[in-house]
CSV table of C-alpha atoms in Angstrom, one decimal:
chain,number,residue,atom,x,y,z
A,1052,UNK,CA,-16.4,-15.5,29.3
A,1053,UNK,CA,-18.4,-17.9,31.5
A,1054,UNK,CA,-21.0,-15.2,31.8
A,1055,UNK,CA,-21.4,-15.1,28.3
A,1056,UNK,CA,-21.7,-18.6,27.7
A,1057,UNK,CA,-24.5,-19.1,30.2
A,1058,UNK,CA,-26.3,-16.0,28.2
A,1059,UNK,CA,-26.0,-18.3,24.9
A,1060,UNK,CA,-26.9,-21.3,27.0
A,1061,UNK,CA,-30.3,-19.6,28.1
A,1062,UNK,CA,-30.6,-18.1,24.9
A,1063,UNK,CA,-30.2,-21.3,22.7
A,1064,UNK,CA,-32.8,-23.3,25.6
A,1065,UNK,CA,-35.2,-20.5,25.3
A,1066,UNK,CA,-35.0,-20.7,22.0
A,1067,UNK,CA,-35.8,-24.1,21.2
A,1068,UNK,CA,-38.5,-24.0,23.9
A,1069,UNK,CA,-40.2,-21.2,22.2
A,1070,UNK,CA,-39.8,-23.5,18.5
A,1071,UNK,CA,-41.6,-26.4,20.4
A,1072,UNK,CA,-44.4,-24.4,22.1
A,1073,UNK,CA,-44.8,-21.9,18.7
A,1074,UNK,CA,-45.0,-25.4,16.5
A,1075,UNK,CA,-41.8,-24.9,14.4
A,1076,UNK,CA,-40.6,-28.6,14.0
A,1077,UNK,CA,-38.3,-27.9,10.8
A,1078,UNK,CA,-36.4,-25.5,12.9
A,1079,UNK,CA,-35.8,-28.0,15.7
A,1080,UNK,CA,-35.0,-30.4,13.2
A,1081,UNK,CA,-32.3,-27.9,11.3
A,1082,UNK,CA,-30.9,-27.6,14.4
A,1083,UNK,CA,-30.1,-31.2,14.8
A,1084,UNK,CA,-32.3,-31.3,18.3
A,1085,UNK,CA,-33.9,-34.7,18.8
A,1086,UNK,CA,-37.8,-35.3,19.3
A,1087,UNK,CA,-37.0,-36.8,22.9
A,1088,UNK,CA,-34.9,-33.9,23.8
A,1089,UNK,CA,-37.4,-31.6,22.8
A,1090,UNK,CA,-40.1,-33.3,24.7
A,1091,UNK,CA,-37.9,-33.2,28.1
A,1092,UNK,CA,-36.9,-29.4,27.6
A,1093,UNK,CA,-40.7,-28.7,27.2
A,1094,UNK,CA,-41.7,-30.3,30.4
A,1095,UNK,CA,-39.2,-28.1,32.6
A,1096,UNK,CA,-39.9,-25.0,34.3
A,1097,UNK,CA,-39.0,-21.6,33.6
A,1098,UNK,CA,-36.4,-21.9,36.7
A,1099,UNK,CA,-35.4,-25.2,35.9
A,1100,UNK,CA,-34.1,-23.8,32.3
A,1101,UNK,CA,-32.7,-20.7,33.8
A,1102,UNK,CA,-31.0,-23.6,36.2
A,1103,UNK,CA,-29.9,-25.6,32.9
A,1104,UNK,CA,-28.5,-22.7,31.3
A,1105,UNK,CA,-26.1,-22.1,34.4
A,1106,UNK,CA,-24.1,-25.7,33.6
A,1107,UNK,CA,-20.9,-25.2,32.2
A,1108,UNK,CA,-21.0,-27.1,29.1
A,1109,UNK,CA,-21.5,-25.0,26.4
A,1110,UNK,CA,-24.5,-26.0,23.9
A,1111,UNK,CA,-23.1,-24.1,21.0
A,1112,UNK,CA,-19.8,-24.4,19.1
A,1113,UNK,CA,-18.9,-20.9,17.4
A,1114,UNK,CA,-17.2,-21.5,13.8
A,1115,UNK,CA,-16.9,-18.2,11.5
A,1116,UNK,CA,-18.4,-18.6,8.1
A,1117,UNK,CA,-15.7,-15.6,6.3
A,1118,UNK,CA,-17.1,-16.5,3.0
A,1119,UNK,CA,-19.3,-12.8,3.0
A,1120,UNK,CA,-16.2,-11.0,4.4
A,1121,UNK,CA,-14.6,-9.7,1.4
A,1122,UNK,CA,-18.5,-8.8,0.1
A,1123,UNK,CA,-18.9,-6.6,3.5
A,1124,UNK,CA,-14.9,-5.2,2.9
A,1125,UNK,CA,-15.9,-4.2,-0.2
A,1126,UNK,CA,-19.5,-2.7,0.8
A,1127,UNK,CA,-17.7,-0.9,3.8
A,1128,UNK,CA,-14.8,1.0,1.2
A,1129,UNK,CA,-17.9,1.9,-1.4
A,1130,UNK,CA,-20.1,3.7,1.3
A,1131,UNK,CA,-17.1,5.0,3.2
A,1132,UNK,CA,-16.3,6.5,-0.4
A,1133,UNK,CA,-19.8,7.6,-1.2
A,1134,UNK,CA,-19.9,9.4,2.4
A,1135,UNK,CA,-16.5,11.1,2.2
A,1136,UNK,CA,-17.8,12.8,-1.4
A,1137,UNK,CA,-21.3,13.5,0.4
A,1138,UNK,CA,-19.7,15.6,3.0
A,1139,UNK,CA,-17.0,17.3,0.6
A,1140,UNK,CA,-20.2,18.3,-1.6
A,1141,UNK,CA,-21.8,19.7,1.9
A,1142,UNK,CA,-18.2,21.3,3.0
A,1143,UNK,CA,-18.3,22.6,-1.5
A,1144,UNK,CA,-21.8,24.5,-0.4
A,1145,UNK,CA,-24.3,21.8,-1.3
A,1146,UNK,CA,-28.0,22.4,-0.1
A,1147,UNK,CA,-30.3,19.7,1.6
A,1148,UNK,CA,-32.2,19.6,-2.3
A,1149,UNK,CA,-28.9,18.5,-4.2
A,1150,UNK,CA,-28.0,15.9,-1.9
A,1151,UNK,CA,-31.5,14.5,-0.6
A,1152,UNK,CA,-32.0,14.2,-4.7
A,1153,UNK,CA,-28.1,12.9,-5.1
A,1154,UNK,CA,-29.0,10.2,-2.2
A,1155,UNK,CA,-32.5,10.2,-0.6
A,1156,UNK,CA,-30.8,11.7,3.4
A,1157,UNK,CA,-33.6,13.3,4.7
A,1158,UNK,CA,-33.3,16.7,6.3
A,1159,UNK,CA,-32.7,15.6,9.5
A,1160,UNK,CA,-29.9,13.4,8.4
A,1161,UNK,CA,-28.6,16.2,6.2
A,1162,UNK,CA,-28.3,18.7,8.9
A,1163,UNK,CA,-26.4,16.2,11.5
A,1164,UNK,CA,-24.0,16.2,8.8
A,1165,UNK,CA,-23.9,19.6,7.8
A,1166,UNK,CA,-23.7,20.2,11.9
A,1167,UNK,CA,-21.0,17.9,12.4
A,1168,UNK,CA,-18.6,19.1,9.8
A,1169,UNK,CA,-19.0,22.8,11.1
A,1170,UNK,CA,-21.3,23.9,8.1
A,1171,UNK,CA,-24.9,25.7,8.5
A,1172,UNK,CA,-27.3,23.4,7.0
A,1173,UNK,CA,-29.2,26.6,6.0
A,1174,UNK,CA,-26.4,28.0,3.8
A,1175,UNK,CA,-27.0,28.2,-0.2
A,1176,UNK,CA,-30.5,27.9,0.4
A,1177,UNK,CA,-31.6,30.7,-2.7
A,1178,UNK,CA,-31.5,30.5,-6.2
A,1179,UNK,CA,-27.9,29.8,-7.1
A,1180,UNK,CA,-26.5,32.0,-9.6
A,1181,UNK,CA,-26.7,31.3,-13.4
A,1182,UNK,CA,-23.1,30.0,-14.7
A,1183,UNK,CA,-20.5,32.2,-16.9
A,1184,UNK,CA,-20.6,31.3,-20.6
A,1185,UNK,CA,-16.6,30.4,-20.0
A,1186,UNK,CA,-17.9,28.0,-16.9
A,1187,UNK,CA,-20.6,26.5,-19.2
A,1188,UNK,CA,-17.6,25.7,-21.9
A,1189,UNK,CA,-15.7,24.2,-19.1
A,1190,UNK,CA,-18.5,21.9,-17.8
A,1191,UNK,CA,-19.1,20.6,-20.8
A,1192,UNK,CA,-15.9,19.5,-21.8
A,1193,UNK,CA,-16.0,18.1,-18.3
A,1194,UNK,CA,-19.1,16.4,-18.4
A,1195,UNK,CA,-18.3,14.8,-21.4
A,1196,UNK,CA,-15.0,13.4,-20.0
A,1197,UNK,CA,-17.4,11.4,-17.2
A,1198,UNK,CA,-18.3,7.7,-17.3
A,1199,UNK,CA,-22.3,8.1,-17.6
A,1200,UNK,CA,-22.6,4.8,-16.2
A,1201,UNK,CA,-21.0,5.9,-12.8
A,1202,UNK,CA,-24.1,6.4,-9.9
A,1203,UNK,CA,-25.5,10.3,-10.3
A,1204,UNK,CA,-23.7,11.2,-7.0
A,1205,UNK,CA,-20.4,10.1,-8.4
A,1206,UNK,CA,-20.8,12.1,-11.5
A,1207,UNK,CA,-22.0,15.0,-9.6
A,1208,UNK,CA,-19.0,15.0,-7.2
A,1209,UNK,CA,-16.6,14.6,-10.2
A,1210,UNK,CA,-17.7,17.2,-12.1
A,1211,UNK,CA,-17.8,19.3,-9.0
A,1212,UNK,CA,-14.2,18.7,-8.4
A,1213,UNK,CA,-13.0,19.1,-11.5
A,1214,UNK,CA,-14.5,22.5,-12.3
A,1215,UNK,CA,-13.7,23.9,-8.9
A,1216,UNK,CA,-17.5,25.6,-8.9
A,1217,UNK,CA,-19.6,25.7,-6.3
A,1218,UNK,CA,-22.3,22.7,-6.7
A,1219,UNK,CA,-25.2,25.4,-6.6
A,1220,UNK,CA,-24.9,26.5,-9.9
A,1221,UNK,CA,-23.4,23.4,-11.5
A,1222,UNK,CA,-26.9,21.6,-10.5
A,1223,UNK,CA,-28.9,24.5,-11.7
A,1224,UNK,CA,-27.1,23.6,-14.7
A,1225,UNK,CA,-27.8,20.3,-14.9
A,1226,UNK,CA,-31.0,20.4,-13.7
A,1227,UNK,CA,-31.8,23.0,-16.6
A,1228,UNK,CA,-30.6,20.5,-19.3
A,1229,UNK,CA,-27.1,21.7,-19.7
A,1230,UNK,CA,-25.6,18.3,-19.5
């Protein structure tokens, strides 16, 4: 811990240092540092700060601000949500065009995720087949049933899911004007 709190010390000095040489006054004066302080840091040596920085008083008092916490809780759960329906579409037989047009991953990304859930990144990468006119019927009662206002991957993954059809053709599809 003492460790640490020489790092912020030195961090902190260098800091201010670096305001006073660059010009930035308003930052020094956010900070709360006086104009005689600042004068008597910029006068010292790069040892004699690395020196100053080794006393143990700490120069920093740590105080959590936990006002954004349950914006970042709630940012977490939506992309932990939004990845877990990424990789079921890539487990379902999604190719790198449906998903780089569902969320913008690039190939590279796509295939470290196809890789790491066991699935070649290459599969389903023809023409998919055209659907039935019984699986047609179904997707659109389906499609019809989904909140339009929901993000396009959303949509995508629930009518997906709840036609039980490979994504291929259902974005052939959709992509052909079928919704």
């Amino acid at each position: 811990m003492e460790q640490i709190m020489q790092s912020m010390n030195y961090l902190i000095i260098d800091y201010l240092c670096s305001a006073y040489a660059e010009g930035r006054h308003h930052d020094l004066k956010r900070m709360g540092v006086e104009p005689e302080t600042v004068r008597m840091l910029s006068q010292l040596s790069l040892n004699q700060v690395a020196a100053l920085s080794r006393f143990r008083a700490p120069l920093f008092r740590l105080q959590p601000d936990l006002t954004n916490l349950p914006y970042l809780v709630s940012h977490f759960e939506r992309e932990t949500s939004k990845d877990e329906k990424l990789h079921d579409l890539i487990l379902r037989g999604a190719n790198f065009t449906i998903i780089n047009a569902l969320n913008g991953l690039s190939r590279t990304e796509f295939n470290l995720i196809a890789r790491s859930l066991g699935v070649d990144p290459r599969q389903n990468t023809g023409k998919p087949r055209n659907l039935t006119d019984e699986e047609i019927e179904r997707h659109i009662e389906v499609w019809a049933s989904i909140d339009k206002s929901l993000d396009p991957l959303e949509q995508f993954w629930l009518l997906v899911t709840q036609t039980n059809l490979p994504p291929g053709p259902v974005w052939r599809w959709l992509q052909s004007g079928g919704a």
